[in-house]
Amino acid sequence: MKRFRFSRMSLKDLAEAFAAGAKSTISVAIAFACVGIIVGVAAQTGFALNVASTIIRTGQQSIFLTLLFTMVTCIILGMGLPSIPSYLITATIAAPALVELKVPALAAHLFCFYFAMLTLFISIKIL
């Protein structure tokens, strides 16, 4: 049986670890920057409010139509994005409308999360 020896990292190893960590976070930082831009533009132009009010108006007649419209909204908003930014966009635009219609917050976010993750497979199938 081989025994492992624990040793401290040298300054060079530590610097290389920090560099590798910084390189791996760049893609996530870029994705979150894109999410911030998209959500900011949607909020400034009134698109997010318009989508939420349409979902709420539809929900007053039928919860099924509300969920269907929310599903389509989540799929369209999430296409072409990685999973986490896709969920963040749909969670900031569609989930508050569902919560306002007395859908439990956890259920609304899980609904948005499910269809945000589904957009990855739908966009791959389309391409």
CSV table of C-alpha atoms in Angstrom, one decimal:
chain,number,residue,atom,x,y,z
A,1,MET,CA,0.0,0.0,0.0
A,2,LYS,CA,1.4,3.3,-1.0
A,3,ARG,CA,1.5,6.1,1.5
A,4,PHE,CA,0.9,9.7,0.5
A,5,ARG,CA,3.1,12.4,1.8
A,6,PHE,CA,1.5,15.8,2.4
A,7,SER,CA,3.7,18.7,1.6
A,8,ARG,CA,3.2,22.4,1.4
A,9,MET,CA,2.8,24.2,-1.9
A,10,SER,CA,5.7,26.3,-2.9
A,11,LEU,CA,5.2,30.0,-3.9
A,12,LYS,CA,5.5,29.0,-7.6
A,13,ASP,CA,2.9,26.3,-7.1
A,14,LEU,CA,0.6,28.7,-5.3
A,15,ALA,CA,1.0,31.3,-8.1
A,16,GLU,CA,0.2,28.7,-10.7
A,17,ALA,CA,-2.9,27.6,-8.8
A,18,PHE,CA,-4.1,31.2,-8.6
A,19,ALA,CA,-3.5,31.7,-12.3
A,20,ALA,CA,-5.4,28.5,-13.1
A,21,GLY,CA,-8.3,29.6,-10.9
A,22,ALA,CA,-8.4,33.0,-12.5
A,23,LYS,CA,-8.4,31.4,-16.0
A,24,SER,CA,-11.3,29.1,-15.1
A,25,THR,CA,-13.5,31.9,-13.7
A,26,ILE,CA,-13.2,34.0,-16.8
A,27,SER,CA,-15.9,32.1,-18.7
A,28,VAL,CA,-18.3,32.3,-15.8
A,29,ALA,CA,-17.6,36.0,-15.3
A,30,ILE,CA,-18.3,36.7,-19.0
A,31,ALA,CA,-21.5,34.8,-18.8
A,32,PHE,CA,-22.7,36.7,-15.8
A,33,ALA,CA,-21.7,40.0,-17.5
A,34,CYS,CA,-23.9,39.0,-20.4
A,35,VAL,CA,-26.8,38.2,-18.0
A,36,GLY,CA,-26.4,41.6,-16.4
A,37,ILE,CA,-26.5,43.4,-19.7
A,38,ILE,CA,-29.6,41.4,-20.9
A,39,VAL,CA,-31.5,41.9,-17.6
A,40,GLY,CA,-30.5,45.6,-17.5
A,41,VAL,CA,-31.7,46.2,-21.1
A,42,ALA,CA,-34.9,44.2,-20.4
A,43,ALA,CA,-35.6,46.3,-17.3
A,44,GLN,CA,-34.7,49.7,-18.9
A,45,THR,CA,-36.8,49.1,-22.1
A,46,GLY,CA,-39.8,47.8,-20.2
A,47,PHE,CA,-39.6,44.3,-21.8
A,48,ALA,CA,-39.4,42.5,-18.5
A,49,LEU,CA,-42.4,44.4,-17.1
A,50,ASN,CA,-44.3,43.8,-20.3
A,51,VAL,CA,-43.6,40.0,-20.2
A,52,ALA,CA,-44.5,39.8,-16.5
A,53,SER,CA,-47.8,41.7,-17.0
A,54,THR,CA,-48.7,39.6,-20.0
A,55,ILE,CA,-48.1,36.5,-17.9
A,56,ILE,CA,-50.2,37.9,-15.1
A,57,ARG,CA,-53.1,38.9,-17.4
A,58,THR,CA,-53.1,35.4,-19.0
A,59,GLY,CA,-53.0,33.8,-15.5
A,60,GLN,CA,-56.2,35.5,-14.5
A,61,GLN,CA,-58.1,33.2,-16.9
A,62,SER,CA,-56.1,29.9,-16.8
A,63,ILE,CA,-53.1,28.7,-14.8
A,64,PHE,CA,-52.4,26.2,-17.6
A,65,LEU,CA,-52.1,29.0,-20.2
A,66,THR,CA,-49.9,31.0,-17.8
A,67,LEU,CA,-47.5,28.0,-17.4
A,68,LEU,CA,-47.5,27.4,-21.2
A,69,PHE,CA,-46.7,31.1,-21.9
A,70,THR,CA,-44.0,31.1,-19.2
A,71,MET,CA,-42.5,27.9,-20.7
A,72,VAL,CA,-42.3,29.5,-24.1
A,73,THR,CA,-40.8,32.6,-22.6
A,74,CYS,CA,-38.2,30.6,-20.6
A,75,ILE,CA,-37.2,28.7,-23.7
A,76,ILE,CA,-36.8,31.8,-25.9
A,77,LEU,CA,-34.9,33.8,-23.3
A,78,GLY,CA,-32.6,30.9,-22.5
A,79,MET,CA,-31.5,29.9,-26.0
A,80,GLY,CA,-27.9,30.3,-26.8
A,81,LEU,CA,-26.8,30.7,-23.2
A,82,PRO,CA,-25.2,28.4,-20.7
A,83,SER,CA,-27.4,26.9,-18.0
A,84,ILE,CA,-26.8,29.3,-15.1
A,85,PRO,CA,-27.2,32.5,-17.0
A,86,SER,CA,-30.3,31.1,-18.7
A,87,TYR,CA,-31.8,30.4,-15.3
A,88,LEU,CA,-30.9,33.8,-14.0
A,89,ILE,CA,-32.6,35.6,-16.9
A,90,THR,CA,-35.8,33.5,-16.6
A,91,ALA,CA,-35.8,33.8,-12.8
A,92,THR,CA,-35.7,37.6,-12.9
A,93,ILE,CA,-38.3,38.0,-15.7
A,94,ALA,CA,-40.8,35.1,-15.4
A,95,ALA,CA,-40.6,33.7,-11.9
A,96,PRO,CA,-41.9,36.9,-10.1
A,97,ALA,CA,-45.0,36.9,-12.3
A,98,LEU,CA,-45.8,33.3,-11.3
A,99,VAL,CA,-45.2,34.2,-7.6
A,100,GLU,CA,-47.7,37.1,-8.0
A,101,LEU,CA,-50.3,34.6,-9.2
A,102,LYS,CA,-50.0,32.7,-5.9
A,103,VAL,CA,-47.7,30.0,-7.3
A,104,PRO,CA,-45.3,29.0,-4.5
A,105,ALA,CA,-41.9,30.6,-4.9
A,106,LEU,CA,-40.0,27.4,-4.9
A,107,ALA,CA,-42.4,25.9,-7.5
A,108,ALA,CA,-42.1,28.9,-9.7
A,109,HIS,CA,-38.3,28.9,-9.6
A,110,LEU,CA,-38.1,25.2,-10.2
A,111,PHE,CA,-40.4,25.6,-13.2
A,112,CYS,CA,-38.2,28.3,-14.6
A,113,PHE,CA,-35.1,26.2,-13.8
A,114,TYR,CA,-36.4,23.2,-15.6
A,115,PHE,CA,-37.2,25.0,-18.8
A,116,ALA,CA,-34.0,27.0,-18.6
A,117,MET,CA,-32.1,23.7,-18.5
A,118,LEU,CA,-34.2,22.3,-21.3
A,119,THR,CA,-33.2,25.1,-23.6
A,120,LEU,CA,-29.7,23.6,-23.8
A,121,PHE,CA,-31.1,20.5,-25.4
A,122,ILE,CA,-33.7,22.3,-27.6
A,123,SER,CA,-31.1,24.7,-29.0
A,124,ILE,CA,-28.7,21.8,-29.8
A,125,LYS,CA,-31.5,19.9,-31.6
A,126,ILE,CA,-32.4,23.0,-33.7
A,127,LEU,CA,-28.8,23.6,-34.7
